[in-house]
CSV table of C-alpha atoms (C1' of nucleotides) in Angstrom, one decimal:
chain,number,residue,atom,x,y,z
A,145,MET,CA,-19.6,-14.6,33.0
A,146,ALA,CA,-16.2,-13.6,34.7
A,147,THR,CA,-14.9,-12.0,31.4
A,148,VAL,CA,-18.6,-9.7,31.1
A,149,ARG,CA,-17.9,-8.6,34.4
A,150,ASN,CA,-14.2,-7.9,34.1
A,151,HIS,CA,-14.7,-6.2,30.6
A,152,ILE,CA,-18.0,-4.1,32.1
A,153,GLU,CA,-16.0,-3.2,35.2
A,154,SER,CA,-12.9,-1.7,32.6
A,155,ILE,CA,-15.3,0.3,30.8
A,156,ILE,CA,-15.1,3.9,32.1
A,157,TYR,CA,-19.0,4.2,31.5
A,158,PHE,CA,-19.6,2.1,35.0
A,159,GLU,CA,-16.6,3.4,36.8
A,160,GLY,CA,-16.9,3.7,40.8
A,161,ILE,CA,-20.7,1.9,40.4
A,162,ALA,CA,-21.9,-0.5,43.5
A,163,ASP,CA,-21.1,-4.2,43.3
A,164,GLY,CA,-24.6,-4.8,43.3
A,165,GLU,CA,-25.5,-3.1,40.2
A,166,LEU,CA,-22.7,-4.6,38.5
A,167,THR,CA,-24.0,-7.5,38.8
A,168,TYR,CA,-27.6,-6.4,37.6
A,169,ILE,CA,-25.8,-4.4,34.3
A,170,THR,CA,-23.9,-8.4,33.9
A,171,GLU,CA,-27.1,-10.4,34.3
A,172,LYS,CA,-28.7,-8.2,31.6
A,173,THR,CA,-25.9,-8.1,29.2
A,174,ILE,CA,-25.8,-10.6,26.3
A,175,LEU,CA,-23.2,-11.6,24.3
A,176,ARG,CA,-23.3,-12.2,20.6
A,177,THR,CA,-20.5,-13.6,17.9
A,178,PHE,CA,-20.5,-11.8,13.8
A,179,SER,CA,-18.9,-13.4,11.0
A,180,SER,CA,-17.2,-11.0,8.6
A,181,GLY,CA,-19.0,-8.6,7.2
A,182,GLU,CA,-22.1,-9.3,9.0
A,183,LEU,CA,-24.4,-6.3,9.9
A,184,ILE,CA,-24.7,-5.6,13.8
A,185,PHE,CA,-27.1,-3.1,13.3
A,186,LEU,CA,-28.8,-1.0,10.2
A,187,GLU,CA,-29.1,3.1,10.7
A,188,GLY,CA,-32.2,4.7,11.7
A,189,GLU,CA,-33.8,1.8,13.5
A,190,PRO,CA,-34.6,1.9,17.0
A,191,ALA,CA,-31.0,1.3,19.2
A,192,GLU,CA,-31.1,-2.1,21.0
A,193,GLY,CA,-28.5,-0.4,23.6
A,194,LEU,CA,-24.5,-0.1,24.2
A,195,TRP,CA,-22.4,-2.4,22.5
A,196,ILE,CA,-19.3,-3.2,23.7
A,197,VAL,CA,-16.0,-5.4,21.4
A,198,GLU,CA,-15.1,-8.2,23.5
A,199,LYS,CA,-12.9,-9.5,20.2
A,200,GLY,CA,-12.4,-8.6,16.8
A,201,ASN,CA,-13.0,-5.2,14.9
A,202,VAL,CA,-16.1,-3.3,14.3
A,203,LYS,CA,-16.7,-0.6,11.6
A,204,VAL,CA,-19.5,1.8,12.7
A,205,PHE,CA,-20.8,4.0,9.3
A,206,LYS,CA,-22.7,6.0,7.3
A,207,LEU,CA,-23.8,5.2,3.4
A,208,ASN,CA,-25.5,7.3,1.1
A,209,THR,CA,-27.8,6.7,-1.6
A,210,ASP,CA,-25.3,6.1,-4.1
A,211,GLY,CA,-23.6,3.1,-1.5
A,212,ALA,CA,-20.7,5.6,-0.8
A,213,GLU,CA,-19.5,4.8,2.5
A,214,HIS,CA,-17.9,6.8,4.8
A,215,ILE,CA,-16.2,5.1,8.3
A,216,LEU,CA,-16.8,7.0,11.6
A,217,HIS,CA,-15.0,4.6,13.7
A,218,LEU,CA,-13.3,1.4,14.0
A,219,CYS,CA,-13.8,-0.3,17.3
A,220,GLY,CA,-11.7,-2.7,18.6
A,221,PRO,CA,-12.0,-4.6,22.4
A,222,GLY,CA,-12.7,-2.2,25.5
A,223,LYS,CA,-14.3,-0.2,22.7
A,224,THR,CA,-18.2,1.0,22.9
A,225,PHE,CA,-20.2,1.9,20.6
A,226,ASN,CA,-23.8,3.4,19.7
A,227,ASP,CA,-23.4,5.1,22.7
A,228,ILE,CA,-25.7,7.9,21.6
A,229,GLY,CA,-28.6,5.5,20.7
A,230,ALA,CA,-28.5,3.9,23.8
A,231,LEU,CA,-28.4,7.0,25.8
A,232,ASP,CA,-30.9,8.9,24.2
A,233,GLY,CA,-33.3,6.4,23.4
A,234,GLY,CA,-33.5,7.5,19.7
A,235,ASN,CA,-32.6,5.2,16.4
A,236,ASN,CA,-29.1,4.1,15.6
A,237,PRO,CA,-27.2,7.2,14.0
A,238,ALA,CA,-25.3,4.7,11.5
A,239,ASN,CA,-24.4,1.4,10.9
A,240,ALA,CA,-22.3,-1.3,12.1
A,241,THR,CA,-20.7,-4.4,10.6
A,242,ALA,CA,-18.0,-7.1,11.9
A,243,LEU,CA,-14.6,-6.2,10.3
A,244,SER,CA,-13.7,-10.3,10.5
A,245,SER,CA,-15.0,-13.7,11.6
A,246,GLY,CA,-15.7,-14.4,15.0
A,247,VAL,CA,-16.3,-10.8,16.1
A,248,LEU,CA,-17.6,-10.9,19.8
A,249,VAL,CA,-19.6,-8.2,21.3
A,250,TRP,CA,-21.7,-7.3,24.4
A,251,LEU,CA,-25.0,-5.5,24.2
A,252,VAL,CA,-26.2,-3.9,27.7
A,253,PRO,CA,-29.5,-3.2,26.9
A,254,SER,CA,-30.5,0.6,26.7
A,255,GLU,CA,-33.1,0.0,29.7
A,256,VAL,CA,-30.2,-1.3,31.9
A,257,ILE,CA,-28.3,2.1,30.8
A,258,LYS,CA,-31.1,4.2,31.6
A,259,TYR,CA,-32.0,2.5,34.5
A,260,VAL,CA,-28.3,2.6,35.9
A,261,LEU,CA,-28.3,6.1,34.7
A,262,THR,CA,-30.6,7.6,37.0
A,263,GLN,CA,-30.0,5.4,39.8
A,264,ASN,CA,-26.2,6.4,39.8
A,265,PRO,CA,-25.0,10.0,39.7
A,266,GLN,CA,-21.4,8.9,39.4
A,267,VAL,CA,-22.3,6.7,36.0
A,268,ALA,CA,-24.0,10.1,34.6
A,269,LEU,CA,-20.4,12.1,35.2
A,270,ASN,CA,-19.2,9.1,33.7
A,271,VAL,CA,-21.0,9.3,30.6
A,272,ILE,CA,-20.4,13.3,30.4
A,273,ARG,CA,-16.7,12.8,30.3
A,274,LEU,CA,-17.3,10.1,27.2
A,275,LEU,CA,-18.7,12.2,25.5
A,276,ALA,CA,-17.3,15.4,25.9
A,277,VAL,CA,-14.3,13.0,24.6
A,278,ARG,CA,-16.5,11.9,21.6
A,279,VAL,CA,-17.6,15.4,20.8
A,280,ARG,CA,-13.9,16.1,20.5
A,281,SER,CA,-12.8,13.5,18.5
A,282,LEU,CA,-16.0,14.6,16.3
A,283,VAL,CA,-14.6,18.2,16.0
A,284,GLY,CA,-11.6,16.5,15.1
A,285,GLN,CA,-12.7,14.8,12.3
A,286,ILE,CA,-14.9,17.6,10.8
A,287,GLU,CA,-11.7,19.8,11.0
A,288,ASP,CA,-9.7,17.1,9.1
A,289,LEU,CA,-12.4,17.0,6.3
A,290,ALA,CA,-12.8,20.5,5.8
A,291,LEU,CA,-9.7,21.9,6.3
A,292,TYR,CA,-7.1,19.2,5.4
A,293,SER,CA,-5.8,17.5,2.0
A,294,VAL,CA,-5.6,13.7,1.5
A,295,ILE,CA,-2.0,13.7,1.9
A,296,VAL,CA,-2.6,15.5,5.7
A,297,ARG,CA,-5.6,13.3,6.5
A,298,LEU,CA,-3.8,10.3,6.0
A,299,ALA,CA,-0.4,11.3,7.9
A,300,ARG,CA,-2.7,12.0,10.7
A,301,PHE,CA,-4.4,8.6,10.2
A,302,LEU,CA,-0.9,6.5,10.1
A,303,LEU,CA,0.2,8.6,13.3
A,304,LYS,CA,-3.1,7.4,15.3
A,305,GLN,CA,-3.2,3.7,13.8
A,306,ALA,CA,0.3,3.4,15.1
A,307,ALA,CA,-1.2,4.4,18.8
A,308,ASP,CA,-4.1,2.3,18.5
A,309,PRO,CA,-4.7,-1.0,17.8
A,310,SER,CA,-8.3,-0.7,16.4
A,311,LEU,CA,-7.1,1.1,13.2
A,312,SER,CA,-4.8,-2.3,12.4
A,313,GLY,CA,-5.6,-5.7,11.6
A,314,PRO,CA,-8.1,-7.8,9.4
A,315,GLY,CA,-10.3,-5.5,7.7
A,316,VAL,CA,-8.3,-2.5,7.9
A,317,THR,CA,-7.9,-2.3,4.2
A,318,ARG,CA,-7.0,0.0,1.8
A,319,THR,CA,-10.5,0.4,0.8
A,320,ALA,CA,-11.5,0.8,4.7
A,321,ILE,CA,-8.7,3.6,5.5
A,322,ALA,CA,-10.4,5.0,2.2
A,323,ALA,CA,-13.5,5.3,3.4
A,324,HIS,CA,-12.9,6.4,6.6
A,325,ILE,CA,-10.6,9.7,5.4
A,326,ASN,CA,-13.3,10.1,2.9
A,327,THR,CA,-10.6,9.3,-0.7
A,328,THR,CA,-10.7,6.5,-2.7
A,329,PRO,CA,-8.3,3.3,-2.6
A,330,GLN,CA,-6.3,4.6,-5.3
A,331,THR,CA,-5.4,7.9,-4.1
A,332,ILE,CA,-4.0,5.8,-1.0
A,333,SER,CA,-1.7,4.1,-3.4
A,334,ASN,CA,-0.8,7.0,-4.9
A,335,VAL,CA,-0.2,9.1,-1.7
A,336,LEU,CA,1.5,6.5,0.2
A,337,HIS,CA,4.1,6.6,-2.6
A,338,THR,CA,4.3,10.2,-1.9
A,339,LEU,CA,4.6,9.7,1.5
A,340,LYS,CA,7.6,7.2,1.0
A,341,GLU,CA,9.5,9.5,-1.3
A,342,THR,CA,9.4,12.1,2.1
A,343,GLY,CA,11.6,9.2,3.9
A,344,ALA,CA,8.6,9.5,6.4
A,345,ILE,CA,7.3,5.8,5.8
A,346,GLN,CA,7.9,2.1,4.3
A,347,PHE,CA,5.4,-0.3,3.0
A,348,ASP,CA,4.4,-3.0,1.2
A,349,ARG,CA,1.2,-4.7,0.6
A,350,HIS,CA,0.9,-5.8,3.9
A,351,ARG,CA,2.1,-3.4,6.3
A,352,ILE,CA,2.9,0.4,6.2
A,353,ILE,CA,5.9,1.3,9.0
A,354,ILE,CA,6.7,4.7,10.0
A,355,VAL,CA,10.6,5.2,9.8
A,356,ASN,CA,10.8,8.8,10.5
A,357,GLU,CA,8.0,9.6,12.7
A,358,ARG,CA,9.0,13.5,13.0
A,359,ILE,CA,8.6,13.9,9.0
A,360,LEU,CA,5.1,12.7,9.0
A,361,ARG,CA,4.0,14.5,11.9
A,362,SER,CA,5.1,18.0,10.2
A,363,ILE,CA,3.1,16.7,7.0
A,364,ALA,CA,0.3,15.7,9.3
A,365,MET,CA,0.8,19.4,10.0
A,366,LEU,CA,0.9,18.2,14.2
B,39,MET,CA,-31.0,40.9,36.0
B,40,ALA,CA,-34.6,39.3,35.5
B,41,THR,CA,-32.9,38.8,32.0
B,42,VAL,CA,-30.1,36.2,33.2
B,43,ARG,CA,-32.6,34.2,35.3
B,44,ASN,CA,-34.9,34.1,32.8
B,45,HIS,CA,-32.4,33.1,30.2
B,46,ILE,CA,-31.2,30.5,32.6
B,47,GLU,CA,-33.9,29.4,33.6
B,48,SER,CA,-34.9,28.5,29.7
B,49,ILE,CA,-31.7,26.8,29.3
B,50,ILE,CA,-32.6,22.6,28.9
B,51,TYR,CA,-29.2,22.6,30.9
B,52,PHE,CA,-30.5,23.8,34.0
B,53,GLU,CA,-34.4,22.3,33.7
B,54,GLY,CA,-36.0,20.9,37.0
B,55,ILE,CA,-33.0,22.8,38.9
B,56,ALA,CA,-34.0,24.1,42.4
B,57,ASP,CA,-34.8,27.5,42.9
B,58,GLY,CA,-31.7,28.5,45.5
B,59,GLU,CA,-29.4,26.9,42.9
B,60,LEU,CA,-30.8,29.0,40.2
B,61,THR,CA,-30.0,31.9,42.2
B,62,TYR,CA,-26.2,30.8,42.8
B,63,ILE,CA,-26.0,30.3,39.0
B,64,THR,CA,-27.5,33.9,38.1
B,65,GLU,CA,-25.5,35.4,40.9
B,66,LYS,CA,-22.0,34.2,39.6
B,67,THR,CA,-23.1,35.1,35.8
B,68,ILE,CA,-21.1,37.4,33.8
B,69,LEU,CA,-22.6,39.1,30.7
B,70,ARG,CA,-20.2,40.5,28.1
B,71,THR,CA,-20.6,42.9,24.8
B,72,PHE,CA,-18.5,42.2,22.3
B,73,SER,CA,-18.4,44.0,18.5
B,74,SER,CA,-18.3,42.9,15.6
B,75,GLY,CA,-15.8,40.3,14.3
B,76,GLU,CA,-14.3,40.4,17.9
B,77,LEU,CA,-12.8,37.6,19.2
B,78,ILE,CA,-14.9,36.1,22.2
B,79,PHE,CA,-12.3,33.2,23.1
B,80,LEU,CA,-9.5,31.3,21.0
B,81,GLU,CA,-9.0,27.5,20.2
B,82,GLY,CA,-6.5,25.9,22.8
B,83,GLU,CA,-6.8,28.1,25.8
B,84,PRO,CA,-8.6,27.0,29.0
B,85,ALA,CA,-12.1,27.1,28.9
B,86,GLU,CA,-13.8,30.1,31.1
B,87,GLY,CA,-17.2,28.5,31.2
B,88,LEU,CA,-20.5,28.0,29.8
B,89,TRP,CA,-21.7,30.7,26.9
B,90,ILE,CA,-24.9,31.6,26.2
B,91,VAL,CA,-26.2,34.2,23.5
B,92,GLU,CA,-28.3,36.7,24.9
B,93,LYS,CA,-28.6,38.8,21.5
B,94,GLY,CA,-26.8,38.8,18.4
B,95,ASN,CA,-25.0,36.0,16.2
B,96,VAL,CA,-21.8,34.4,17.5
B,97,LYS,CA,-19.5,31.7,15.1
B,98,VAL,CA,-17.9,28.9,16.5
B,99,PHE,CA,-14.9,27.8,14.1
B,100,LYS,CA,-12.0,25.9,13.3
B,101,LEU,CA,-8.7,28.0,11.6
B,102,ASN,CA,-5.9,25.9,9.8
B,103,THR,CA,-2.2,27.3,9.7
B,104,ASP,CA,-3.0,29.1,6.3
B,105,GLY,CA,-5.5,30.7,7.5
B,106,ALA,CA,-8.5,29.1,6.2
B,107,GLU,CA,-11.7,28.7,7.9
B,108,HIS,CA,-14.2,26.0,8.9
B,109,ILE,CA,-17.2,27.5,11.3
B,110,LEU,CA,-18.8,24.4,13.1
B,111,HIS,CA,-21.5,26.3,14.4
B,112,LEU,CA,-23.8,29.6,14.0
B,113,CYS,CA,-25.5,30.6,17.5
B,114,GLY,CA,-28.4,32.9,18.0
B,115,PRO,CA,-30.1,34.2,21.0
B,116,GLY,CA,-30.5,31.3,23.5
B,117,LYS,CA,-28.1,29.1,22.6
B,118,THR,CA,-25.1,27.7,24.5
B,119,PHE,CA,-21.9,27.4,22.7
B,120,ASN,CA,-18.5,25.8,24.3
B,121,ASP,CA,-20.3,23.4,26.3
B,122,ILE,CA,-17.5,21.0,26.1
B,123,GLY,CA,-14.7,23.1,27.3
B,124,ALA,CA,-16.9,24.3,30.3
B,125,LEU,CA,-17.8,20.6,30.8
B,126,ASP,CA,-14.5,18.5,30.6
B,127,GLY,CA,-12.1,21.6,31.7
B,128,GLY,CA,-10.0,21.0,29.2
B,129,ASN,CA,-8.8,23.9,26.5
B,130,ASN,CA,-11.4,25.6,23.9
B,131,PRO,CA,-11.8,22.8,21.2
B,132,ALA,CA,-12.5,25.8,18.6
B,133,ASN,CA,-12.7,29.5,18.2
B,134,ALA,CA,-15.3,31.9,18.7
B,135,THR,CA,-16.1,35.7,17.4
B,136,ALA,CA,-19.1,38.3,17.3
B,137,LEU,CA,-20.7,38.4,14.0
B,138,SER,CA,-22.1,41.9,14.5
B,139,SER,CA,-21.8,44.6,16.6
B,140,GLY,CA,-23.7,44.7,20.0
B,141,VAL,CA,-23.5,41.1,20.9
B,142,LEU,CA,-24.2,40.2,24.2
B,143,VAL,CA,-23.4,36.6,25.9
B,144,TRP,CA,-23.1,35.3,29.3
B,145,LEU,CA,-20.8,33.5,31.0
B,146,VAL,CA,-21.4,30.7,33.7
B,147,PRO,CA,-18.2,29.9,34.8
B,148,SER,CA,-16.8,26.5,35.0
B,149,GLU,CA,-17.0,26.2,38.4
B,150,VAL,CA,-20.7,27.0,38.3
B,151,ILE,CA,-21.0,24.6,35.9
B,152,LYS,CA,-19.1,21.2,37.7
B,153,TYR,CA,-20.5,22.7,41.1
B,154,VAL,CA,-24.3,22.3,39.9
B,155,LEU,CA,-23.7,19.3,37.9
B,156,THR,CA,-22.2,17.6,40.8
B,157,GLN,CA,-24.8,18.8,43.2
B,158,ASN,CA,-27.8,17.6,41.1
B,159,PRO,CA,-28.0,14.8,39.3
B,160,GLN,CA,-30.7,15.6,37.3
B,161,VAL,CA,-28.8,18.6,35.6
B,162,ALA,CA,-26.0,15.8,34.7
B,163,LEU,CA,-29.0,13.6,32.7
B,164,ASN,CA,-30.1,17.0,31.0
B,165,VAL,CA,-26.6,17.6,30.2
B,166,ILE,CA,-26.5,13.7,28.5
B,167,ARG,CA,-29.6,14.8,26.4
B,168,LEU,CA,-28.2,17.9,25.0
B,169,LEU,CA,-24.7,16.3,24.6
B,170,ALA,CA,-26.3,13.4,22.6
B,171,VAL,CA,-28.3,15.9,20.4
B,172,ARG,CA,-24.7,17.6,19.7
B,173,VAL,CA,-22.8,14.0,18.6
B,174,ARG,CA,-25.9,13.8,16.2
B,175,SER,CA,-25.8,17.1,14.7
B,176,LEU,CA,-21.9,16.6,14.4
B,177,VAL,CA,-22.3,13.2,12.5
B,178,GLY,CA,-24.6,14.7,10.6
B,179,GLN,CA,-22.0,17.3,9.1
B,180,ILE,CA,-19.3,14.5,8.7
B,181,GLU,CA,-21.7,12.6,7.1
B,182,ASP,CA,-22.5,16.2,4.8
B,183,LEU,CA,-18.8,16.9,4.1
B,184,ALA,CA,-18.1,12.9,3.5
B,185,LEU,CA,-20.7,11.6,1.3
B,186,TYR,CA,-22.2,14.8,-0.8
B,187,SER,CA,-21.3,17.6,-3.4
B,188,VAL,CA,-21.9,21.1,-2.6
B,189,ILE,CA,-25.2,21.4,-4.1
B,190,VAL,CA,-26.7,19.0,-1.3
B,191,ARG,CA,-24.8,20.6,1.4
B,192,LEU,CA,-26.1,24.2,0.4
B,193,ALA,CA,-29.4,23.0,-0.3
B,194,ARG,CA,-29.4,21.4,3.3
B,195,PHE,CA,-28.1,24.6,4.5
B,196,LEU,CA,-30.8,26.8,3.4
B,197,LEU,CA,-33.8,24.4,4.6
B,198,LYS,CA,-31.8,24.6,8.2
B,199,GLN,CA,-31.8,28.7,7.6
B,200,ALA,CA,-35.7,28.8,7.0
B,201,ALA,CA,-35.9,26.8,10.2
B,202,ASP,CA,-33.3,28.2,12.4
B,203,PRO,CA,-33.1,32.5,12.3
B,204,SER,CA,-29.3,31.8,13.9
B,205,LEU,CA,-28.5,31.1,10.4
B,206,SER,CA,-29.6,34.1,9.0
B,207,GLY,CA,-29.0,37.5,9.8
B,208,PRO,CA,-26.0,40.1,9.9
B,209,GLY,CA,-23.0,37.9,9.4
B,210,VAL,CA,-24.1,35.2,7.7
B,211,THR,CA,-23.0,35.7,4.0
B,212,ARG,CA,-22.0,34.3,1.1
B,213,THR,CA,-18.7,33.6,3.1
B,214,ALA,CA,-19.8,32.8,6.0
B,215,ILE,CA,-22.1,30.0,4.5
B,216,ALA,CA,-19.1,28.9,2.4
B,217,ALA,CA,-17.0,28.7,5.3
B,218,HIS,CA,-19.8,26.5,7.1
B,219,ILE,CA,-20.3,24.2,4.3
B,220,ASN,CA,-16.8,23.6,3.2
B,221,THR,CA,-16.8,25.4,-0.4
B,222,THR,CA,-16.2,28.7,-1.5
B,223,PRO,CA,-18.3,32.0,-1.9
B,224,GLN,CA,-18.0,31.8,-5.9
B,225,THR,CA,-18.9,28.4,-5.8
B,226,ILE,CA,-22.0,29.3,-3.5
B,227,SER,CA,-22.5,31.7,-6.3
B,228,ASN,CA,-22.4,29.2,-9.1
B,229,VAL,CA,-24.6,27.0,-7.3
B,230,LEU,CA,-27.2,29.5,-6.4
B,231,HIS,CA,-27.8,29.9,-10.2
B,232,THR,CA,-27.9,26.2,-10.7
B,233,LEU,CA,-30.5,25.7,-7.9
B,234,LYS,CA,-32.5,28.7,-9.2
B,235,GLU,CA,-32.4,27.2,-12.8
B,236,THR,CA,-34.5,24.0,-10.6
B,237,GLY,CA,-36.9,26.5,-9.7
B,238,ALA,CA,-36.1,25.5,-5.9
B,239,ILE,CA,-35.3,29.1,-5.3
B,240,GLN,CA,-35.0,32.7,-6.0
B,241,PHE,CA,-32.4,35.0,-4.7
B,242,ASP,CA,-30.7,38.6,-4.9
B,243,ARG,CA,-27.5,39.6,-3.3
B,244,HIS,CA,-29.4,40.1,0.1
B,245,ARG,CA,-31.9,37.4,0.5
B,246,ILE,CA,-32.1,33.6,-0.6
B,247,ILE,CA,-36.2,32.4,-0.6
B,248,ILE,CA,-37.3,28.7,-1.2
B,249,VAL,CA,-40.1,28.7,-3.7
B,250,ASN,CA,-40.5,25.5,-3.9
B,251,GLU,CA,-39.1,23.4,-0.9
B,252,ARG,CA,-40.3,19.8,-2.2
B,253,ILE,CA,-37.6,20.7,-5.2
B,254,LEU,CA,-35.4,21.9,-3.0
B,255,ARG,CA,-35.5,18.8,-0.5
B,256,SER,CA,-35.3,16.6,-3.3
B,257,ILE,CA,-32.1,18.2,-4.1
B,258,ALA,CA,-31.0,17.7,-0.8
B,259,MET,CA,-31.5,14.2,-0.8
B,260,LEU,CA,-33.9,14.4,1.8
C,31,DT,C1',-21.2,62.7,0.3
C,32,DA,C1',-16.7,61.0,-0.7
C,33,DG,C1',-14.2,57.4,0.0
C,34,DC,C1',-12.9,53.0,2.1
C,35,DT,C1',-14.4,48.7,3.3
C,36,DT,C1',-16.8,44.4,2.6
C,37,DC,C1',-19.7,41.6,-0.4
C,38,DT,C1',-20.7,39.7,-4.1
C,39,DG,C1',-20.4,37.8,-9.1
C,40,DT,C1',-17.9,36.6,-13.1
C,41,DG,C1',-14.6,34.2,-16.3
C,42,DA,C1',-10.2,31.7,-17.3
C,43,DC,C1',-7.8,28.9,-15.8
C,44,DA,C1',-5.3,25.3,-12.6
C,45,DT,C1',-5.4,21.5,-9.7
C,46,DT,C1',-7.0,18.0,-6.7
C,47,DT,C1',-9.2,14.0,-6.8
C,48,DG,C1',-12.0,10.5,-8.3
C,49,DT,C1',-13.2,7.1,-12.3
C,50,DC,C1',-12.2,3.6,-15.2
C,51,DA,C1',-10.3,-0.3,-17.2
C,52,DC,C1',-7.0,-3.3,-16.2
C,53,DT,C1',-3.6,-6.7,-14.2
C,54,DC,C1',-1.4,-8.8,-10.5
C,55,DT,C1',-1.2,-11.0,-5.9
C,56,DG,C1',-2.5,-13.6,-2.7
C,57,DT,C1',-6.3,-15.8,-0.2
C,58,DT,C1',-10.4,-18.8,0.9
C,59,DC,C1',-12.7,-22.7,0.2
C,60,DC,C1',-14.5,-26.5,-2.1
D,114,DG,C1',-4.7,-28.4,-5.6
D,115,DG,C1',-7.3,-24.7,-8.6
D,116,DA,C1',-10.7,-21.9,-9.4
D,117,DA,C1',-12.9,-18.1,-7.3
D,118,DC,C1',-12.6,-13.7,-5.2
D,119,DA,C1',-10.9,-9.9,-2.6
D,120,DG,C1',-7.5,-6.2,-2.8
D,121,DA,C1',-3.7,-3.7,-4.1
D,122,DG,C1',-1.4,-1.1,-8.2
D,123,DT,C1',-0.9,2.0,-12.3
D,124,DG,C1',-2.2,4.7,-16.0
D,125,DA,C1',-5.2,7.6,-19.0
D,126,DC,C1',-8.6,10.7,-18.4
D,127,DA,C1',-12.5,13.2,-16.3
D,128,DA,C1',-14.7,16.2,-13.8
D,129,DA,C1',-15.8,18.9,-9.9
D,130,DT,C1',-14.3,22.4,-7.2
D,131,DG,C1',-10.8,25.8,-5.8
D,132,DT,C1',-7.9,29.8,-7.4
D,133,DC,C1',-6.6,33.9,-9.7
D,134,DA,C1',-7.6,38.6,-11.2
D,135,DC,C1',-10.6,42.1,-11.7
D,136,DA,C1',-15.4,44.9,-11.4
D,137,DG,C1',-19.4,46.9,-10.0
D,138,DA,C1',-22.8,47.2,-5.6
D,139,DA,C1',-23.6,48.0,-1.1
D,140,DG,C1',-22.6,49.6,3.6
D,141,DC,C1',-19.9,52.5,7.2
D,142,DT,C1',-17.2,56.3,8.8
D,143,DA,C1',-15.4,60.9,8.3
DNA sequence: TAGCTTCTGTGACATTTGTCACTCTGTTCC
DNA sequence: GGAACAGAGTGACAAATGTCACAGAAGCTA
């Protein structure tokens, strides 16, 4: 049980929380295991609570009626997901699945979140800080989709990937990258070659390596 | 000054607030006037505070380096904007301009927001509720951009427009609609004709009227 | 009322990006 | 070890949407 406690302690959500409350939270928190591709939750269903990744990667995504997929977030260890569902007591705003086998995730039930939120004003302020980050990131995603071409979006993704291990590893395939930056695996292939020609990257089937970050940043218009 | 007070009282932000605090807020709140197209604030500059529309419409938008524009929100009377800038003390995440002449907006300085937030736990909970709505709306925008074609996005916009007066009126031109749903005024023209042929709408230069909501909803895939 | 500007509309054309069909490579799992 | 399968890559082609150039209508200002 030490793991839960350590993890929950390090989550910004519960920063500055009293020891008794932390014990209460850890007691109510459940560990779940998922195999590769297994559904964690479905869009539109009542939210169970706040999820925290312990091991592996999780993708949070939207589907349209034709089965096309758009990945909103890729979450690795220490990251939380479905914050909104847990906070407003509504339905899940998206779907989530495990990206590899042996994915471990903690579930803090909504009631626990709500209780702590009303009991401890500091937690509410933490949540506001986190939601602000979330809003800025979503606005950034909208900006990318609306204002920049595939090559710019891919360059930006590669730069983010270099800084965030959640964006690499098993399950983060060309298909997944495509579903995240709103294009197709084939177009990713094409654009990777274009980026290689500029001297910004090198790549093979398994790895994409940034060889000249300056060039990549300029392509990313950053 | 009755107006400020009435307005601020009706803002969900300050629901359940004590009378003394409300007086404090209204005393610190400033009314500003803007003419058509005038800049209210610029992306990247330090946020001054929380804005509340008193009269007229305001557009909140992103620009890319080529000058292309994407409208994130159109705000009418009673709506707040730049919440995030005011809450996290960072820079403005986007630009804002007045859409018509004689736009009146209240500005609640960031310090006031922060003070009230730490003093009154209820306000923090209100803010969380509001940010949750904001996040859901942004996720919806991403879904639209990533997963649906122009005709679906336009149909969805028209349905929202029918329910929200902020999405009509002076300044909400074809060009603005195009900048909101990520297309061009020309394409809007084309697609309006297509929608007219399905029997969903009628339109002329000035007005778009939904004549068959059922058809429009089915095109919107809702 | 003239004249400037903004908005809207139209058609030809360009371009990005997606689609399809197929191959190849590497991995997984009996 | 070999079949079965997912992922990656390629090229021809299709399609949605954007671009450009222009014209007519409406609104604002002098």
